[in-house]
Amino acid sequence: MIKSSKSIKAIIGLLGGAVVLGGCNAPTFGAFRGATTQGHDEFKLWVGFVIAGIAVAAIVWGLIFWAVARYRRKGDEIPRQFHENVPLEIIYTTLPIIIIGVLFYFTVVTENQVDAVASHPSEIVHVLAYRWGWRFSYYNQNNTSQGVAIQTAAEPKLLAQPATSSQYPQLVIPKGETVRIVLNSADVVHGFYVPAFNFSRYALPGVTNVFDFTPTQIGIFRGQCSQYCGLYHSEMLFSVKVVSPAAFTKWVSGKQMAQNQSGGSK
Ligand SMILES: [Cu+2]
């Protein structure tokens, strides 16, 4: 008896520890932790869904195995037969509704956080998706062009390189600041997808999608088109480089100088 209560305590301790350590060591259940505040909110929602799923699965499988063991055939004995059980029916109708209600609530809260756009973002980047590449044009807080535009070569080639290769365009953004992305497509439907940010959004011709990123980690993250858009879809790669705000300012002025010297547009 003492032994079993000890092992129960150990299990509870392990589970509690896993939840407390959630920030760094807990399993991610296949998702990215999210290198932006928005992406991390998505990650927390995902973990909540998986834990809820595990809990439901444990109850369902537990009841199945309990019923299999408890009511297995013993000679000619037949379990008690009954037609209805009102309390049981109320429980199995209301419990799923409550579970769905809770999951729905957290989904709406998270979506509102992810879709929220700041009234005064630190940087604005217009992203144009086209067959088969990306153009990133930088604007300041007043939505005035900073004269910096980055895009891939007009002639697509089968490069078959990782997305972080310098052959593909790179979106440079500062860490810890709110970056507004203004997303459009020049031709067909594309998808702006950054796995490490747990974020994907359609790039649509004639429709402007606007969203904010607040990067929390310095690094280079791969990005890709997530909608099949034709022959060189697989080459529609890019990367996102998150740098310190000081390094970002330096990068912008460096680009401005280079692009002014080469005659403005590139
Ligand atoms: Cu595409």
mmCIF file of N, CA, C and O and ligand atoms in Angstrom, residues 129-132 134 188-191 225-230 233 236, ligand 1:
data_model
loop_
_atom_site.group_PDB
_atom_site.id
_atom_site.type_symbol
_atom_site.label_atom_id
_atom_site.label_comp_id
_atom_site.label_asym_id
_atom_site.label_seq_id
_atom_site.Cartn_x
_atom_site.Cartn_y
_atom_site.Cartn_z
ATOM 1 N N ALA A 129 4.588 38.209 -53.512
ATOM 2 C CA ALA A 129 4.869 36.861 -53.998
ATOM 3 C C ALA A 129 4.578 36.834 -55.488
ATOM 4 O O ALA A 129 3.603 37.431 -55.941
ATOM 5 N N TYR A 130 5.437 36.186 -56.236
ATOM 6 C CA TYR A 130 5.203 36.071 -57.682
ATOM 7 C C TYR A 130 5.807 34.765 -58.156
ATOM 8 O O TYR A 130 6.640 34.168 -57.458
ATOM 9 N N ARG A 131 5.356 34.315 -59.353
ATOM 10 C CA ARG A 131 5.963 33.113 -59.912
ATOM 11 C C ARG A 131 7.351 33.471 -60.438
ATOM 12 O O ARG A 131 7.452 34.233 -61.419
ATOM 13 N N TRP A 132 8.478 33.054 -59.824
ATOM 14 C CA TRP A 132 8.544 32.191 -58.659
ATOM 15 C C TRP A 132 9.564 32.789 -57.722
ATOM 16 O O TRP A 132 10.735 32.419 -57.756
ATOM 17 N N TRP A 134 10.122 36.098 -54.398
ATOM 18 C CA TRP A 134 9.577 37.023 -53.402
ATOM 19 C C TRP A 134 10.270 38.360 -53.522
ATOM 20 O O TRP A 134 11.472 38.426 -53.777
ATOM 21 N N VAL A 188 -0.694 34.454 -59.115
ATOM 22 C CA VAL A 188 -1.604 33.395 -58.653
ATOM 23 C C VAL A 188 -1.555 33.298 -57.119
ATOM 24 O O VAL A 188 -0.876 34.086 -56.468
ATOM 25 N N VAL A 189 -2.254 32.319 -56.574
ATOM 26 C CA VAL A 189 -2.269 32.145 -55.113
ATOM 27 C C VAL A 189 -0.948 31.517 -54.655
ATOM 28 O O VAL A 189 -0.539 30.468 -55.158
ATOM 29 N N HIS A 190 -0.276 32.176 -53.740
ATOM 30 C CA HIS A 190 0.928 31.638 -53.107
ATOM 31 C C HIS A 190 0.683 31.584 -51.597
ATOM 32 O O HIS A 190 -0.332 32.097 -51.106
ATOM 33 N N GLY A 191 1.608 30.998 -50.878
ATOM 34 C CA GLY A 191 1.486 30.958 -49.415
ATOM 35 C C GLY A 191 2.799 31.392 -48.777
ATOM 36 O O GLY A 191 3.866 30.903 -49.144
ATOM 37 N N CYS A 225 7.034 28.924 -50.139
ATOM 38 C CA CYS A 225 5.665 29.065 -50.629
ATOM 39 C C CYS A 225 4.919 27.791 -50.238
ATOM 40 O O CYS A 225 5.417 26.688 -50.444
ATOM 41 N N SER A 226 3.741 27.942 -49.662
ATOM 42 C CA SER A 226 3.004 26.774 -49.177
ATOM 43 C C SER A 226 1.810 26.424 -50.063
ATOM 44 O O SER A 226 1.013 25.573 -49.703
ATOM 45 N N GLN A 227 1.689 27.104 -51.218
ATOM 46 C CA GLN A 227 0.603 26.760 -52.151
ATOM 47 C C GLN A 227 1.226 26.389 -53.486
ATOM 48 O O GLN A 227 2.005 27.178 -54.043
ATOM 49 N N TYR A 228 0.876 25.222 -54.008
ATOM 50 C CA TYR A 228 1.440 24.807 -55.289
ATOM 51 C C TYR A 228 1.052 25.830 -56.351
ATOM 52 O O TYR A 228 -0.126 26.064 -56.592
ATOM 53 N N CYS A 229 2.049 26.463 -56.968
ATOM 54 C CA CYS A 229 1.761 27.590 -57.848
ATOM 55 C C CYS A 229 2.368 27.435 -59.228
ATOM 56 O O CYS A 229 2.377 28.380 -60.017
ATOM 57 N N GLY A 230 2.877 26.255 -59.560
ATOM 58 C CA GLY A 230 3.384 26.046 -60.911
ATOM 59 C C GLY A 230 4.769 25.429 -60.930
ATOM 60 O O GLY A 230 5.263 24.918 -59.920
ATOM 61 N N HIS A 233 7.496 26.134 -58.243
ATOM 62 C CA HIS A 233 6.987 26.275 -56.871
ATOM 63 C C HIS A 233 8.034 25.854 -55.839
ATOM 64 O O HIS A 233 8.224 26.514 -54.817
ATOM 65 N N MET A 236 10.463 28.419 -54.739
ATOM 66 C CA MET A 236 9.946 29.664 -54.140
ATOM 67 C C MET A 236 10.300 29.700 -52.665
ATOM 68 O O MET A 236 9.440 29.690 -51.784
HETATM 69 CU CU CU B 1 4.144 30.082 -54.903
#
